[in-house]
mmCIF file of C-alpha atoms in Angstrom:
data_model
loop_
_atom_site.group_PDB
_atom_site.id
_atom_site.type_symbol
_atom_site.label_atom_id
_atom_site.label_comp_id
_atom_site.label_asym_id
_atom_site.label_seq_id
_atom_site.Cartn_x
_atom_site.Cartn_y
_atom_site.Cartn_z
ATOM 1 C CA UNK P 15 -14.039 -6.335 6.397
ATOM 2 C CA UNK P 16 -10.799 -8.211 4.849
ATOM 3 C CA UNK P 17 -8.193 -9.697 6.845
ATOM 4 C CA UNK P 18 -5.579 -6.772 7.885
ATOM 5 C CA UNK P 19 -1.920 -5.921 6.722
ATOM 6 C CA UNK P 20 0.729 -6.034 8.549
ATOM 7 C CA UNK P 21 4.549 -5.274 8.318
ATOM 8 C CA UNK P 22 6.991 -8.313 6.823
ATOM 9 C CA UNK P 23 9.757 -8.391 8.838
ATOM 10 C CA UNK P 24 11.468 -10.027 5.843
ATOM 11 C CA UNK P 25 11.889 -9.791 1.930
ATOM 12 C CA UNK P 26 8.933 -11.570 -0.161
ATOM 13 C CA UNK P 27 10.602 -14.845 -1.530
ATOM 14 C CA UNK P 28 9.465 -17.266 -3.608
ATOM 15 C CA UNK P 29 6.038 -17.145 -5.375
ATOM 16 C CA UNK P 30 5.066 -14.275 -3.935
ATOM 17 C CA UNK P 31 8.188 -12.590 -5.035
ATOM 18 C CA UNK P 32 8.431 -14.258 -8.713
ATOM 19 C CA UNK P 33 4.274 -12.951 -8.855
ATOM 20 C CA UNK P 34 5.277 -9.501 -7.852
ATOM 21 C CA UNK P 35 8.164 -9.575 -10.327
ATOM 22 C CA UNK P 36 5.638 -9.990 -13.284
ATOM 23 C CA UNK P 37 3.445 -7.029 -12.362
ATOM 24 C CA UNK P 38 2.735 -4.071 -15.004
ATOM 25 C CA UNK P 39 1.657 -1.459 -12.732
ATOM 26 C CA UNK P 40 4.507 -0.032 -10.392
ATOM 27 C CA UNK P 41 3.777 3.570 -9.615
ATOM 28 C CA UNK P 42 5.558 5.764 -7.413
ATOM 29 C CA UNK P 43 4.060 7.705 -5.102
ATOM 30 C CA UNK P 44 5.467 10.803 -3.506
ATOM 31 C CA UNK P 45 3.831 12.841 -0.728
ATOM 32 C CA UNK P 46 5.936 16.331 0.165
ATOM 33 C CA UNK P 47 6.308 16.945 3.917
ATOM 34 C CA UNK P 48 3.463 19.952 3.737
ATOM 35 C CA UNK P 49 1.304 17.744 1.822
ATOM 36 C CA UNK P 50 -0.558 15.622 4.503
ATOM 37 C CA UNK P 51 -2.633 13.949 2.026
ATOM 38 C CA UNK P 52 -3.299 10.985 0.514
ATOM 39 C CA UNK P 53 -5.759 8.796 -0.705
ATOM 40 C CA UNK P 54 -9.376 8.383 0.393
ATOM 41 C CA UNK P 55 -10.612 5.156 1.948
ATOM 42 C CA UNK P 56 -10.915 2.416 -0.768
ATOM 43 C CA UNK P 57 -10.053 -1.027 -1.918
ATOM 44 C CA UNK P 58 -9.131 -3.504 -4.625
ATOM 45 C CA UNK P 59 -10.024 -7.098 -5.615
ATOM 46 C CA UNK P 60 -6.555 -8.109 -5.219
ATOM 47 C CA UNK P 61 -3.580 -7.398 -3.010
ATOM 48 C CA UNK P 62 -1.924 -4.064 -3.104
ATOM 49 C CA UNK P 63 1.848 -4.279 -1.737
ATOM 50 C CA UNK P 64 3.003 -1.057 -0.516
ATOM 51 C CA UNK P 65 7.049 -0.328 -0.405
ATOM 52 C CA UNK P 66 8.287 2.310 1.676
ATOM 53 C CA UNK P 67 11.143 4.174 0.404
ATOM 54 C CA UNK P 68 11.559 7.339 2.706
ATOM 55 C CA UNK P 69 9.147 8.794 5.150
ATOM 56 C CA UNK P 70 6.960 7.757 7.579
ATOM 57 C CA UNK P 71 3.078 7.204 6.834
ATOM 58 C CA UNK P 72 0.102 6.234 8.782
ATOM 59 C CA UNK P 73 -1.469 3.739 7.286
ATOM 60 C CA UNK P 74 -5.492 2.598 8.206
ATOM 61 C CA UNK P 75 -6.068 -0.863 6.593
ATOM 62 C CA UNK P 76 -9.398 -2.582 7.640
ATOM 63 C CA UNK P 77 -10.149 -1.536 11.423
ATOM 64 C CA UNK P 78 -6.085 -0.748 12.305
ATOM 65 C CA UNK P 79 -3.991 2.138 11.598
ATOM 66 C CA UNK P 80 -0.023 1.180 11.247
ATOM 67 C CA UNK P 81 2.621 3.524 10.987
ATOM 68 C CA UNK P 82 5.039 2.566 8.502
ATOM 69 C CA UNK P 83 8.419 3.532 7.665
ATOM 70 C CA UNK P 84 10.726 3.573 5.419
ATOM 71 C CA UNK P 85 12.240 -0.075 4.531
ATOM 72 C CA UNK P 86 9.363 -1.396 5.312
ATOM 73 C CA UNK P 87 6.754 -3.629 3.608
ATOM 74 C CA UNK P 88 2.662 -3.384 3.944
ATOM 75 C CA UNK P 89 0.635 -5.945 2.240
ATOM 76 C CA UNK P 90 -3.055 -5.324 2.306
ATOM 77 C CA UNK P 91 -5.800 -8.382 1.609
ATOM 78 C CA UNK P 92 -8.060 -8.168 -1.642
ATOM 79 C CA UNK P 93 -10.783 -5.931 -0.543
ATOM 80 C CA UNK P 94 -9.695 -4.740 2.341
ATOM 81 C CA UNK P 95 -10.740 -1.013 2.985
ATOM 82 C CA UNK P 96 -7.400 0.906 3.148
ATOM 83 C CA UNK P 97 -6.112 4.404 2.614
ATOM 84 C CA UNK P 98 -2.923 6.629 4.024
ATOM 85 C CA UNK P 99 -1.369 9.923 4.693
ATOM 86 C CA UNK P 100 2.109 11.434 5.152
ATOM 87 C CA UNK P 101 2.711 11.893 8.933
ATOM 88 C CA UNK P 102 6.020 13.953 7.960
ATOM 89 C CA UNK P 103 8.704 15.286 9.198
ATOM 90 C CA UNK P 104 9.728 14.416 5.587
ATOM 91 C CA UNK P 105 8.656 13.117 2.287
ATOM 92 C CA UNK P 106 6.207 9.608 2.327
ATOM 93 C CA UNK P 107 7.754 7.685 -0.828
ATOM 94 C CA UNK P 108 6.558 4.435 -1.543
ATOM 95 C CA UNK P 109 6.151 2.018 -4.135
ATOM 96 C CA UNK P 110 2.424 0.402 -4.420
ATOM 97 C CA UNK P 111 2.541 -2.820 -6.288
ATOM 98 C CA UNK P 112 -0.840 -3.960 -7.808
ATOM 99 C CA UNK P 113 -1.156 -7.854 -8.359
ATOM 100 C CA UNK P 114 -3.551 -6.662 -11.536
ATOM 101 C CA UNK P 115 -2.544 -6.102 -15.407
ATOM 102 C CA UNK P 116 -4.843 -3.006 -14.300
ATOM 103 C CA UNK P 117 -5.927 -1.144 -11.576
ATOM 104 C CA UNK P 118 -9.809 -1.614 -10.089
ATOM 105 C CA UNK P 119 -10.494 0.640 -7.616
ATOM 106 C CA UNK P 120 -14.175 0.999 -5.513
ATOM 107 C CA UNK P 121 -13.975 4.584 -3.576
ATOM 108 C CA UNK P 122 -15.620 3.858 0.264
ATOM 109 C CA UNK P 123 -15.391 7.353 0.848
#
């Protein structure tokens, strides 16, 4: 397995913030409070930068599980085996940010 995310306790500055400025694929994601979904186990050949914008989600990337909430940051290895779901009371909003001109996706489960 990849090297695990964690939390940044700060902004991303310099390169990694000029890279992540270039990206073409910024979706939203929302997850209503009765929706406890999310999606399946699965990872990408580059980093995936997740933004939290309201909620609270539970996030398993490579063997830990991180709750995350809102204002903060996850950043999540290339290939690293990752997936997470709303853990309420609230919306899960984020941001994902792929470092791709397109997204690659192998499904682990």
């Amino acid at each position: 397995m990849g090297r695990s995310a964690r939390p940044l306790a700060r902004p991303l500055a310099g390169r990694a913030a000029r890279r992540s400025l270039r990206l073409p694929q910024l979706p939203d994601l929302q997850l209503p409070a009765r929706d406890r979904g999310g999606p399946r186990l699965h990872s990408h050949p580059y980093c995936e930068i997740f933004i939290i914008r309201t909620g609270t989600g539970l996030f398993t990337v490579g063997d830990r599980q991180i709750e995350a909430t809102a204002g903060q940051i996850l950043v999540v290895p290339p290939n690293t085996p990752h997936k997470f779901t709303n853990v309420g009371p609230g919306p899960l909003e984020t941001t994902d940010i792929h470092e791709n001109g397109s997204f690659i996706t192998e499904w682990l489960e």
